[in-house]
CSV table of C-alpha atoms in Angstrom, one decimal:
chain,number,residue,atom,x,y,z
A,1129,UNK,CA,-0.1,-0.3,0.2
A,1130,UNK,CA,1.1,3.2,-0.7
A,1131,UNK,CA,1.4,6.6,1.2
A,1132,UNK,CA,0.3,10.4,0.0
A,1133,UNK,CA,3.4,11.2,-1.9
A,1134,UNK,CA,5.9,13.8,0.0
A,1135,UNK,CA,5.1,17.2,0.1
A,1136,UNK,CA,8.6,17.8,-1.7
A,1137,UNK,CA,7.3,15.7,-4.5
A,1138,UNK,CA,3.9,17.2,-4.5
A,1139,UNK,CA,5.6,20.9,-4.9
A,1140,UNK,CA,8.1,19.9,-7.9
A,1141,UNK,CA,5.3,17.9,-9.6
A,1142,UNK,CA,3.2,21.1,-9.4
A,1143,UNK,CA,6.2,22.9,-10.8
A,1144,UNK,CA,6.4,21.0,-13.6
A,1145,UNK,CA,3.1,21.0,-14.6
A,1146,UNK,CA,3.1,24.9,-14.4
A,1147,UNK,CA,6.3,25.2,-16.5
A,1148,UNK,CA,4.4,22.7,-19.2
A,1149,UNK,CA,1.4,24.9,-19.0
A,1150,UNK,CA,3.7,28.1,-19.6
A,1151,UNK,CA,5.2,26.2,-23.0
A,1152,UNK,CA,1.4,25.3,-23.9
A,1153,UNK,CA,0.5,28.6,-23.5
A,1154,UNK,CA,2.5,30.2,-27.1
A,1155,UNK,CA,0.1,27.3,-29.2
A,1156,UNK,CA,-2.4,29.0,-31.4
A,1157,UNK,CA,-6.3,28.9,-30.8
A,1158,UNK,CA,-7.7,26.7,-28.3
A,1159,UNK,CA,-5.1,24.4,-28.6
A,1160,UNK,CA,-3.2,25.3,-25.3
A,1161,UNK,CA,-6.5,25.1,-23.3
A,1162,UNK,CA,-7.2,21.5,-24.5
A,1163,UNK,CA,-3.6,20.3,-23.7
A,1164,UNK,CA,-3.5,21.5,-20.5
A,1165,UNK,CA,-6.9,20.0,-19.8
A,1166,UNK,CA,-5.4,17.0,-20.8
A,1167,UNK,CA,-2.4,17.2,-18.6
A,1168,UNK,CA,-5.1,18.3,-15.6
A,1169,UNK,CA,-6.6,14.9,-16.1
A,1170,UNK,CA,-3.1,13.2,-16.5
A,1171,UNK,CA,-1.7,15.2,-13.6
A,1172,UNK,CA,-4.8,13.8,-11.3
A,1173,UNK,CA,-4.5,10.6,-12.4
A,1174,UNK,CA,-0.3,10.3,-11.4
A,1175,UNK,CA,-1.1,11.2,-7.6
A,1176,UNK,CA,-3.9,8.6,-7.7
A,1177,UNK,CA,-1.6,5.8,-8.8
A,1178,UNK,CA,0.9,7.3,-5.9
A,1179,UNK,CA,-1.7,7.3,-3.3
A,1180,UNK,CA,-5.1,5.6,-1.8
A,1181,UNK,CA,-5.9,9.4,-0.5
A,1182,UNK,CA,-6.5,11.3,-4.0
A,1183,UNK,CA,-9.0,13.2,-1.9
A,1184,UNK,CA,-7.0,14.6,0.4
A,1185,UNK,CA,-4.6,15.6,-2.7
A,1186,UNK,CA,-7.5,17.2,-4.6
A,1187,UNK,CA,-8.4,19.0,-1.1
A,1188,UNK,CA,-5.3,20.0,-0.9
A,1189,UNK,CA,-4.4,21.3,-4.5
A,1190,UNK,CA,-7.4,22.2,-6.0
A,1191,UNK,CA,-6.7,25.7,-5.9
A,1192,UNK,CA,-3.7,25.5,-8.6
A,1193,UNK,CA,-5.1,22.7,-10.3
A,1194,UNK,CA,-8.4,25.4,-11.2
A,1195,UNK,CA,-5.3,27.9,-12.3
A,1196,UNK,CA,-3.4,25.8,-14.0
A,1197,UNK,CA,-6.1,25.2,-16.2
A,1198,UNK,CA,-6.1,28.6,-17.0
A,1199,UNK,CA,-2.7,29.5,-17.0
A,1200,UNK,CA,-2.3,29.7,-21.2
A,1201,UNK,CA,-4.7,32.3,-21.0
A,1202,UNK,CA,-3.5,33.8,-17.8
A,1203,UNK,CA,0.2,34.0,-19.6
A,1204,UNK,CA,-1.0,35.3,-22.9
A,1205,UNK,CA,-2.4,38.3,-20.7
A,1206,UNK,CA,1.6,38.5,-19.6
A,1207,UNK,CA,4.4,40.3,-20.8
A,1208,UNK,CA,6.8,38.2,-18.8
A,1209,UNK,CA,5.9,34.6,-17.5
A,1210,UNK,CA,8.6,34.9,-14.5
A,1211,UNK,CA,6.1,37.5,-13.2
A,1212,UNK,CA,3.0,35.0,-13.5
A,1213,UNK,CA,4.8,32.1,-11.5
A,1214,UNK,CA,5.0,33.5,-7.9
A,1215,UNK,CA,1.0,34.3,-8.4
A,1216,UNK,CA,0.9,30.5,-9.6
A,1217,UNK,CA,3.1,28.8,-6.9
A,1218,UNK,CA,1.5,30.5,-4.2
A,1219,UNK,CA,-1.5,28.5,-4.3
A,1220,UNK,CA,0.8,25.6,-4.2
A,1221,UNK,CA,2.0,26.7,-0.7
A,1222,UNK,CA,5.6,27.6,-2.5
A,1223,UNK,CA,7.5,31.1,-1.5
A,1224,UNK,CA,8.6,32.5,-4.6
A,1225,UNK,CA,10.6,35.8,-5.6
A,1226,UNK,CA,11.5,37.6,-8.9
A,1227,UNK,CA,14.9,38.6,-9.1
A,1228,UNK,CA,16.5,40.8,-11.5
A,1229,UNK,CA,20.3,40.8,-13.2
A,1230,UNK,CA,21.9,40.2,-16.5
A,1231,UNK,CA,21.8,37.0,-18.4
A,1232,UNK,CA,23.7,36.0,-21.8
A,1233,UNK,CA,20.7,35.9,-23.7
A,1234,UNK,CA,19.9,36.5,-28.0
A,1235,UNK,CA,22.4,38.5,-29.2
A,1236,UNK,CA,25.6,38.3,-26.2
A,1237,UNK,CA,28.7,37.0,-27.6
A,1238,UNK,CA,31.9,35.8,-25.2
A,1239,UNK,CA,33.6,38.7,-24.3
A,1240,UNK,CA,30.5,40.8,-24.3
A,1241,UNK,CA,30.8,43.3,-21.2
A,1242,UNK,CA,27.7,44.1,-19.3
A,1243,UNK,CA,28.1,48.0,-19.3
A,1244,UNK,CA,24.5,48.7,-20.2
A,1245,UNK,CA,21.2,47.4,-20.3
A,1246,UNK,CA,21.2,45.6,-23.1
A,1247,UNK,CA,21.3,42.0,-21.8
A,1248,UNK,CA,18.9,42.9,-18.2
A,1249,UNK,CA,16.7,40.2,-17.6
A,1250,UNK,CA,14.5,38.6,-14.6
A,1251,UNK,CA,13.7,35.2,-13.7
A,1252,UNK,CA,12.9,33.5,-10.3
A,1253,UNK,CA,13.9,31.6,-7.3
A,1254,UNK,CA,11.3,29.0,-5.6
A,1255,UNK,CA,11.8,27.5,-2.1
A,1256,UNK,CA,11.4,23.7,-2.9
A,1257,UNK,CA,12.1,21.1,-0.4
A,1258,UNK,CA,14.2,23.2,2.2
A,1259,UNK,CA,16.5,25.1,-0.5
A,1260,UNK,CA,16.1,27.8,-2.8
A,1261,UNK,CA,16.0,27.3,-6.9
A,1262,UNK,CA,16.1,28.7,-9.7
A,1263,UNK,CA,12.6,28.5,-12.8
A,1264,UNK,CA,13.7,30.4,-16.0
A,1265,UNK,CA,10.2,30.2,-17.6
A,1266,UNK,CA,10.7,32.1,-20.8
A,1267,UNK,CA,13.8,30.2,-21.8
A,1268,UNK,CA,12.2,26.7,-20.6
A,1269,UNK,CA,9.5,27.4,-22.9
A,1270,UNK,CA,11.6,28.8,-26.2
A,1271,UNK,CA,14.8,29.4,-27.5
A,1272,UNK,CA,16.6,30.9,-30.7
A,1273,UNK,CA,17.8,28.4,-33.8
A,1274,UNK,CA,20.7,29.8,-34.9
A,1275,UNK,CA,22.1,29.2,-38.5
A,1276,UNK,CA,23.9,25.8,-37.5
A,1277,UNK,CA,20.8,23.9,-36.8
A,1278,UNK,CA,17.6,26.2,-37.8
A,1279,UNK,CA,15.4,24.0,-40.5
A,1280,UNK,CA,15.3,24.7,-44.3
A,1281,UNK,CA,12.0,26.9,-45.0
A,1282,UNK,CA,9.4,24.4,-47.2
A,1283,UNK,CA,6.8,27.4,-47.2
A,1284,UNK,CA,4.6,25.7,-44.6
A,1285,UNK,CA,3.1,27.9,-41.8
A,1286,UNK,CA,4.3,27.7,-38.2
A,1287,UNK,CA,3.9,29.2,-35.0
A,1288,UNK,CA,7.1,30.7,-35.2
A,1289,UNK,CA,8.6,34.1,-35.0
A,1290,UNK,CA,11.7,35.9,-35.7
A,1291,UNK,CA,14.2,37.7,-33.7
A,1292,UNK,CA,15.7,41.0,-34.2
A,1293,UNK,CA,18.7,39.2,-35.3
A,1294,UNK,CA,17.0,37.1,-38.2
A,1295,UNK,CA,17.4,34.0,-36.0
A,1296,UNK,CA,14.2,31.6,-36.1
A,1297,UNK,CA,12.5,32.1,-32.6
A,1298,UNK,CA,11.0,28.0,-31.9
A,1299,UNK,CA,9.2,27.0,-29.2
A,1300,UNK,CA,10.5,23.8,-27.5
A,1301,UNK,CA,10.2,22.6,-23.9
A,1302,UNK,CA,13.8,22.6,-21.9
A,1303,UNK,CA,13.7,21.2,-18.1
A,1304,UNK,CA,17.4,22.7,-17.6
A,1305,UNK,CA,15.8,26.1,-16.9
A,1306,UNK,CA,13.2,24.5,-14.6
A,1307,UNK,CA,14.5,23.9,-10.6
A,1308,UNK,CA,18.1,24.6,-12.0
A,1309,UNK,CA,21.2,24.4,-9.5
A,1310,UNK,CA,22.3,27.4,-8.9
A,1311,UNK,CA,26.2,26.2,-9.9
A,1312,UNK,CA,25.0,25.5,-13.4
A,1313,UNK,CA,22.9,28.9,-13.1
A,1314,UNK,CA,25.3,31.2,-12.7
A,1315,UNK,CA,27.0,30.6,-16.3
A,1316,UNK,CA,24.1,32.2,-18.1
A,1317,UNK,CA,22.7,34.5,-15.2
A,1318,UNK,CA,24.1,37.0,-12.8
A,1319,UNK,CA,22.1,38.8,-10.2
A,1320,UNK,CA,22.3,42.4,-9.1
A,1321,UNK,CA,22.0,41.1,-5.4
A,1322,UNK,CA,24.9,38.6,-4.9
A,1323,UNK,CA,22.9,36.8,-2.4
A,1324,UNK,CA,21.0,35.4,-5.0
A,1325,UNK,CA,23.8,33.8,-7.0
A,1326,UNK,CA,23.0,31.2,-4.4
A,1327,UNK,CA,26.5,30.6,-4.1
A,1328,UNK,CA,29.4,29.5,-1.2
A,1329,UNK,CA,31.9,32.1,-3.2
A,1330,UNK,CA,29.8,34.4,-5.1
A,1331,UNK,CA,31.3,35.9,-8.2
A,1332,UNK,CA,31.8,39.6,-9.5
A,1333,UNK,CA,30.1,40.9,-12.4
A,1334,UNK,CA,33.6,40.2,-14.3
A,1335,UNK,CA,33.8,36.9,-13.2
A,1336,UNK,CA,30.5,36.1,-14.5
A,1337,UNK,CA,31.6,37.9,-17.8
A,1338,UNK,CA,34.8,35.3,-18.1
A,1339,UNK,CA,32.8,32.2,-17.4
A,1340,UNK,CA,33.1,30.3,-20.4
A,1341,UNK,CA,29.6,31.0,-22.8
A,1342,UNK,CA,27.8,27.7,-22.5
A,1343,UNK,CA,24.6,26.5,-22.9
A,1344,UNK,CA,21.7,23.9,-21.8
A,1345,UNK,CA,22.6,21.2,-23.9
A,1346,UNK,CA,26.4,21.4,-22.0
A,1347,UNK,CA,25.0,20.5,-18.4
A,1348,UNK,CA,22.4,17.8,-20.2
A,1349,UNK,CA,25.3,16.2,-21.5
A,1350,UNK,CA,27.1,16.6,-18.6
A,1351,UNK,CA,30.3,18.2,-20.0
A,1352,UNK,CA,32.7,20.2,-18.3
A,1353,UNK,CA,36.0,21.9,-19.0
A,1354,UNK,CA,39.1,19.9,-17.6
A,1355,UNK,CA,41.1,23.0,-17.0
A,1356,UNK,CA,39.2,24.7,-14.6
A,1357,UNK,CA,40.9,28.5,-16.0
A,1358,UNK,CA,39.3,27.9,-19.4
A,1359,UNK,CA,37.7,31.4,-20.0
A,1360,UNK,CA,35.0,33.1,-22.3
A,1361,UNK,CA,37.9,34.8,-24.3
A,1362,UNK,CA,41.0,32.1,-25.4
A,1363,UNK,CA,44.1,33.8,-26.3
A,1364,UNK,CA,46.5,32.8,-28.8
A,1365,UNK,CA,50.5,32.0,-28.4
A,1366,UNK,CA,52.7,33.9,-30.3
A,1367,UNK,CA,52.4,31.1,-33.3
A,1368,UNK,CA,48.4,32.2,-34.0
A,1369,UNK,CA,47.7,28.8,-31.9
A,1370,UNK,CA,45.4,28.3,-28.8
A,1371,UNK,CA,43.7,24.6,-27.6
A,1372,UNK,CA,40.3,24.5,-25.8
A,1373,UNK,CA,39.4,20.7,-24.3
A,1374,UNK,CA,35.7,19.5,-23.1
A,1375,UNK,CA,35.3,16.1,-20.9
A,1376,UNK,CA,32.2,13.9,-21.5
A,1377,UNK,CA,31.2,11.4,-19.4
A,1378,UNK,CA,32.3,8.1,-20.1
A,1379,UNK,CA,29.0,6.5,-20.4
A,1380,UNK,CA,27.9,8.9,-23.3
A,1381,UNK,CA,31.4,9.1,-25.4
A,1382,UNK,CA,30.6,6.6,-27.4
A,1383,UNK,CA,27.2,8.3,-28.2
A,1384,UNK,CA,28.3,11.7,-28.6
A,1385,UNK,CA,29.6,13.9,-31.9
A,1386,UNK,CA,30.9,17.3,-32.2
A,1387,UNK,CA,31.2,20.1,-35.0
A,1388,UNK,CA,32.2,23.6,-34.8
A,1389,UNK,CA,32.5,26.5,-36.5
A,1390,UNK,CA,34.8,29.4,-37.0
A,1391,UNK,CA,34.1,32.7,-38.3
A,1392,UNK,CA,35.4,36.2,-37.7
A,1393,UNK,CA,34.3,38.3,-34.3
A,1394,UNK,CA,33.6,41.6,-35.4
A,1395,UNK,CA,32.7,41.3,-38.9
A,1396,UNK,CA,30.2,39.1,-41.6
A,1397,UNK,CA,32.3,36.3,-43.2
A,1398,UNK,CA,33.6,32.2,-42.6
A,1399,UNK,CA,36.4,32.9,-45.1
A,1400,UNK,CA,39.7,34.1,-45.8
A,1401,UNK,CA,40.6,36.7,-48.2
A,1402,UNK,CA,42.0,34.1,-50.8
A,1403,UNK,CA,38.4,32.1,-50.0
A,1404,UNK,CA,39.3,29.3,-47.7
A,1405,UNK,CA,37.4,28.6,-45.3
A,1406,UNK,CA,38.2,29.9,-41.4
A,1407,UNK,CA,37.3,25.8,-39.8
A,1408,UNK,CA,39.8,24.7,-42.5
A,1409,UNK,CA,42.3,26.1,-39.5
A,1410,UNK,CA,40.8,24.1,-36.8
A,1411,UNK,CA,41.6,20.5,-35.9
A,1412,UNK,CA,39.1,18.7,-34.0
A,1413,UNK,CA,40.4,15.0,-31.9
A,1414,UNK,CA,38.8,12.8,-29.3
A,1415,UNK,CA,41.5,11.3,-26.6
A,1416,UNK,CA,40.2,9.1,-24.4
A,1417,UNK,CA,36.5,11.1,-23.4
A,1418,UNK,CA,37.7,14.4,-24.1
A,1419,UNK,CA,37.4,16.2,-27.4
A,1420,UNK,CA,40.2,18.8,-28.5
A,1421,UNK,CA,39.7,21.7,-30.5
A,1422,UNK,CA,43.3,22.8,-31.5
A,1423,UNK,CA,42.7,26.3,-33.4
A,1424,UNK,CA,45.6,28.4,-35.3
A,1425,UNK,CA,44.5,31.4,-36.7
A,1426,UNK,CA,45.7,32.5,-40.3
A,1427,UNK,CA,45.5,36.1,-39.4
A,1428,UNK,CA,45.8,38.4,-36.5
A,1429,UNK,CA,42.4,39.9,-34.7
A,1430,UNK,CA,39.3,38.1,-33.2
A,1431,UNK,CA,37.5,34.8,-34.4
A,1432,UNK,CA,34.2,33.1,-32.8
A,1433,UNK,CA,34.2,29.5,-32.2
A,1434,UNK,CA,30.9,28.2,-32.3
A,1435,UNK,CA,31.1,24.3,-30.7
A,1436,UNK,CA,28.2,22.0,-31.5
A,1437,UNK,CA,27.0,18.7,-30.2
A,1438,UNK,CA,24.8,15.6,-30.2
A,1439,UNK,CA,24.5,12.3,-29.0
A,1440,UNK,CA,23.5,9.2,-32.0
A,1441,UNK,CA,23.3,5.1,-31.5
A,1442,UNK,CA,26.2,3.7,-34.1
A,1443,UNK,CA,22.5,2.7,-36.1
A,1444,UNK,CA,21.3,5.8,-36.3
A,1445,UNK,CA,24.7,7.5,-37.6
A,1446,UNK,CA,25.3,4.3,-40.3
A,1447,UNK,CA,21.8,4.8,-41.7
A,1448,UNK,CA,23.6,8.2,-43.2
A,1449,UNK,CA,20.4,10.6,-42.0
A,1450,UNK,CA,20.6,14.4,-41.8
A,1451,UNK,CA,21.5,15.2,-37.9
A,1452,UNK,CA,20.9,18.2,-36.3
A,1453,UNK,CA,23.4,19.8,-33.8
A,1454,UNK,CA,22.8,22.5,-31.1
A,1455,UNK,CA,25.0,24.9,-29.5
A,1456,UNK,CA,26.8,23.6,-26.1
A,1457,UNK,CA,29.3,26.4,-25.9
A,1458,UNK,CA,30.8,29.1,-27.9
A,1459,UNK,CA,34.6,31.1,-27.5
A,1460,UNK,CA,36.0,34.3,-28.3
A,1461,UNK,CA,39.5,33.7,-30.2
A,1462,UNK,CA,42.3,36.6,-29.8
A,1463,UNK,CA,45.3,36.2,-31.8
A,1464,UNK,CA,47.2,39.8,-30.9
A,1465,UNK,CA,50.3,39.0,-33.2
A,1466,UNK,CA,50.9,36.3,-35.6
A,1467,UNK,CA,54.3,35.3,-35.6
A,1468,UNK,CA,53.6,32.0,-38.2
A,1469,UNK,CA,52.3,32.2,-41.4
A,1470,UNK,CA,49.6,29.3,-41.3
A,1471,UNK,CA,48.1,27.0,-43.8
A,1472,UNK,CA,45.0,25.2,-43.9
A,1473,UNK,CA,44.1,21.9,-43.2
A,1474,UNK,CA,43.4,19.8,-46.6
A,1475,UNK,CA,39.9,19.8,-47.8
A,1476,UNK,CA,38.6,16.8,-46.0
A,1477,UNK,CA,35.1,16.0,-44.6
A,1478,UNK,CA,33.8,18.3,-42.0
A,1479,UNK,CA,34.2,16.6,-37.8
A,1480,UNK,CA,37.1,14.8,-36.0
A,1481,UNK,CA,39.7,13.7,-37.0
A,1482,UNK,CA,41.5,10.7,-36.1
A,1483,UNK,CA,40.4,6.8,-35.9
A,1484,UNK,CA,38.3,7.4,-32.6
A,1485,UNK,CA,34.8,7.7,-34.2
A,1486,UNK,CA,35.5,5.0,-36.4
A,1487,UNK,CA,35.6,2.9,-33.0
A,1488,UNK,CA,32.9,4.5,-31.3
A,1489,UNK,CA,30.3,4.5,-34.0
A,1490,UNK,CA,31.5,1.7,-36.7
A,1491,UNK,CA,33.5,-0.6,-34.4
A,1492,UNK,CA,36.5,-0.3,-37.0
A,1493,UNK,CA,39.3,-0.7,-34.6
A,1494,UNK,CA,42.8,0.5,-35.6
A,1495,UNK,CA,45.4,-2.3,-35.7
A,1496,UNK,CA,48.4,0.5,-36.8
A,1497,UNK,CA,47.6,4.1,-36.4
A,1498,UNK,CA,45.3,4.9,-33.0
A,1499,UNK,CA,46.5,9.0,-33.2
A,1500,UNK,CA,44.8,11.4,-36.0
A,1501,UNK,CA,48.3,12.4,-36.9
A,1502,UNK,CA,50.9,10.5,-39.3
A,1503,UNK,CA,53.9,11.1,-39.9
A,1504,UNK,CA,54.9,8.8,-42.5
A,1505,UNK,CA,57.8,8.4,-45.5
A,1506,UNK,CA,56.6,8.1,-49.4
A,1507,UNK,CA,54.7,4.7,-48.5
A,1508,UNK,CA,52.3,3.8,-46.1
A,1509,UNK,CA,49.8,1.4,-44.8
A,1510,UNK,CA,46.8,1.7,-42.3
A,1511,UNK,CA,44.6,-1.4,-40.8
A,1512,UNK,CA,42.2,-1.5,-39.4
A,1513,UNK,CA,40.1,-4.7,-37.6
A,1514,UNK,CA,36.1,-4.8,-38.3
A,1515,UNK,CA,34.1,-5.8,-35.3
A,1516,UNK,CA,30.4,-5.7,-37.1
A,1517,UNK,CA,30.0,-6.3,-40.9
A,1518,UNK,CA,31.0,-2.9,-43.1
A,1519,UNK,CA,31.0,-2.9,-46.7
A,1520,UNK,CA,31.7,-0.8,-49.8
A,1521,UNK,CA,34.7,1.0,-48.2
A,1522,UNK,CA,36.4,4.2,-50.3
A,1523,UNK,CA,39.2,6.3,-49.2
A,1524,UNK,CA,39.8,9.6,-51.0
A,1525,UNK,CA,43.4,11.7,-50.9
A,1526,UNK,CA,43.8,15.5,-50.2
A,1527,UNK,CA,46.4,17.8,-50.7
A,1528,UNK,CA,46.4,21.8,-51.1
A,1529,UNK,CA,47.5,22.5,-54.5
A,1530,UNK,CA,46.7,19.1,-56.0
A,1531,UNK,CA,43.1,17.9,-57.9
A,1532,UNK,CA,41.8,15.4,-55.6
A,1533,UNK,CA,41.1,13.4,-59.3
A,1534,UNK,CA,45.0,13.4,-59.7
A,1535,UNK,CA,45.6,11.7,-55.9
A,1536,UNK,CA,43.0,9.0,-56.6
A,1537,UNK,CA,45.0,6.4,-58.5
A,1538,UNK,CA,47.9,6.7,-55.3
A,1539,UNK,CA,45.6,5.2,-52.4
A,1540,UNK,CA,43.7,1.6,-53.1
A,1541,UNK,CA,42.1,0.0,-50.3
A,1542,UNK,CA,41.5,-4.3,-49.3
A,1543,UNK,CA,39.1,-6.1,-47.4
A,1544,UNK,CA,40.0,-9.6,-46.5
A,1545,UNK,CA,38.0,-11.4,-44.0
A,1546,UNK,CA,37.4,-9.0,-41.0
A,1547,UNK,CA,40.6,-7.1,-42.0
A,1548,UNK,CA,40.7,-3.6,-43.8
A,1549,UNK,CA,44.1,-2.1,-45.1
A,1550,UNK,CA,44.2,1.5,-47.0
A,1551,UNK,CA,47.8,1.3,-48.9
A,1552,UNK,CA,48.8,4.5,-50.2
A,1553,UNK,CA,52.0,5.7,-52.1
A,1554,UNK,CA,52.3,9.6,-51.9
A,1555,UNK,CA,53.3,11.3,-55.1
A,1556,UNK,CA,55.5,14.2,-53.2
A,1557,UNK,CA,56.5,15.4,-50.2
A,1558,UNK,CA,54.0,17.5,-47.7
A,1559,UNK,CA,50.8,17.4,-45.6
A,1560,UNK,CA,47.9,14.9,-47.0
A,1561,UNK,CA,44.4,14.5,-45.4
A,1562,UNK,CA,42.9,10.7,-46.2
A,1563,UNK,CA,39.2,10.4,-45.9
A,1564,UNK,CA,37.3,6.8,-45.0
A,1565,UNK,CA,33.7,5.9,-46.2
A,1566,UNK,CA,31.9,2.4,-45.5
A,1567,UNK,CA,28.5,1.6,-45.1
A,1568,UNK,CA,26.3,-0.9,-43.1
A,1569,UNK,CA,27.3,-4.6,-44.4
A,1570,UNK,CA,23.8,-5.8,-43.2
A,1571,UNK,CA,22.4,-3.8,-46.1
A,1572,UNK,CA,24.9,-4.6,-48.5
A,1573,UNK,CA,22.2,-6.5,-50.8
A,1574,UNK,CA,19.9,-3.8,-51.2
A,1575,UNK,CA,22.6,-1.4,-52.2
A,1576,UNK,CA,24.3,-3.9,-54.2
A,1577,UNK,CA,21.1,-4.2,-56.3
A,1578,UNK,CA,20.7,-0.8,-56.7
A,1579,UNK,CA,24.5,-0.2,-58.0
A,1580,UNK,CA,24.1,-3.0,-60.6
A,1581,UNK,CA,21.0,-0.9,-62.0
A,1582,UNK,CA,18.5,-3.4,-60.9
A,1583,UNK,CA,15.1,-2.0,-59.4
A,1584,UNK,CA,14.0,-1.5,-56.3
A,1585,UNK,CA,11.1,-0.9,-54.4
A,1586,UNK,CA,10.0,2.8,-54.4
A,1587,UNK,CA,10.0,3.0,-50.8
A,1588,UNK,CA,13.4,1.0,-50.2
A,1589,UNK,CA,15.8,3.9,-49.3
A,1590,UNK,CA,19.3,3.3,-50.6
A,1591,UNK,CA,22.2,3.9,-47.8
A,1592,UNK,CA,24.6,6.1,-48.8
A,1593,UNK,CA,28.1,5.6,-47.8
A,1594,UNK,CA,29.1,7.4,-44.4
A,1595,UNK,CA,32.3,9.0,-43.4
A,1596,UNK,CA,33.8,6.9,-41.0
A,1597,UNK,CA,37.1,8.7,-40.1
A,1598,UNK,CA,40.2,10.5,-41.3
A,1599,UNK,CA,44.0,11.3,-40.8
A,1600,UNK,CA,46.0,14.1,-40.9
A,1601,UNK,CA,49.7,12.9,-42.4
A,1602,UNK,CA,52.9,14.6,-42.7
A,1603,UNK,CA,55.1,13.1,-45.2
A,1604,UNK,CA,58.5,13.5,-45.9
A,1605,UNK,CA,61.2,11.1,-47.1
A,1606,UNK,CA,63.4,11.5,-44.0
A,1607,UNK,CA,60.6,9.6,-41.9
């Protein structure tokens, strides 16, 4: 026999329900009212299952349930959701306050100082289970979609808007901003009254500006910076190089994929004057459970490095379907002086260098070269062992100043049982990039039919080759 849920559970559930209603309030027509009623029924059923004293709960909670049923209309009449939250949660017997301060909101970039009112904001603190916790309903109900994750327009009408910066405003529930821990909340919100940081050692506004610019997904994936001195602004050394490291939990390392984008900080564009993309001056690699971004600035000045992530299973990645990456953190990279002329990396597929991705997502274990960087003479052989069926391997070679077509005859691959080998004879010294592609071997029969020109069912989808891994190879006769 179960007993009545604890007051802490009761309060937390009320807060969650209010949060969901704050999201539904942005939907058009009578949809929010209908959905709120549905969740009201679900809300009652949940407590009915938890307790044989459901009547006692209803007597305790009927005021907040009635108010929650009309939350969509209440919130639509309010300019700021955080001003409505104290009114709502007071019916649940909770203490709630409105906090004013600064936030790293839309339009903010790492390194910007809070010397005006552009980024003023307000949020709530709710006293739950003998502790104050933060709530930011606006951010929990919607967020800006930047260019990396923005969906292409298909002409359909949707309930979305455009910000002043041209980004898409997407209404999407994000529970990170409900009952958030103070240690995470301080990365994005700074109260005017330092006691509302709820930290043992409050920080100054300048320290808040220097904190890395991270987003909710950073904490959802459990990421952290192994270097506690990591700042929002990263200086380069005299050669124009800087390094950023992010550590992942071991349990998610095999499913997490990172990407990045590099562009100028104070002007439009992501290409050098000669047309070379700036992202070719960043080398991303994975060592253990850490992802490393090595930036080599091609010119003196400031750059914006945006790091994205997504968690996928090997089956999802092998399917070759487009994936949506969301920003986890941003940095400003400052190169005040440049004593070395940097050359771009070979034009390979985007993403991380090295065989770690091949092992994590493809079950392809390197037998000869485990690092992303290889030093070789004019001839090189790289060998792997397959832990799962793969087929249709393809290897492509790239070098700045040489056409890929000319290099194609210098690389060959061979598959014998579960062993895969790539053999390369380099035409000259220099720096090369090697891309390796493959596809799921369990679906090879349908793919072979398509390649041989045989017909297939209209509903079948041919699996394309998927990028497996890439190497950076420095070639010299002296090696």
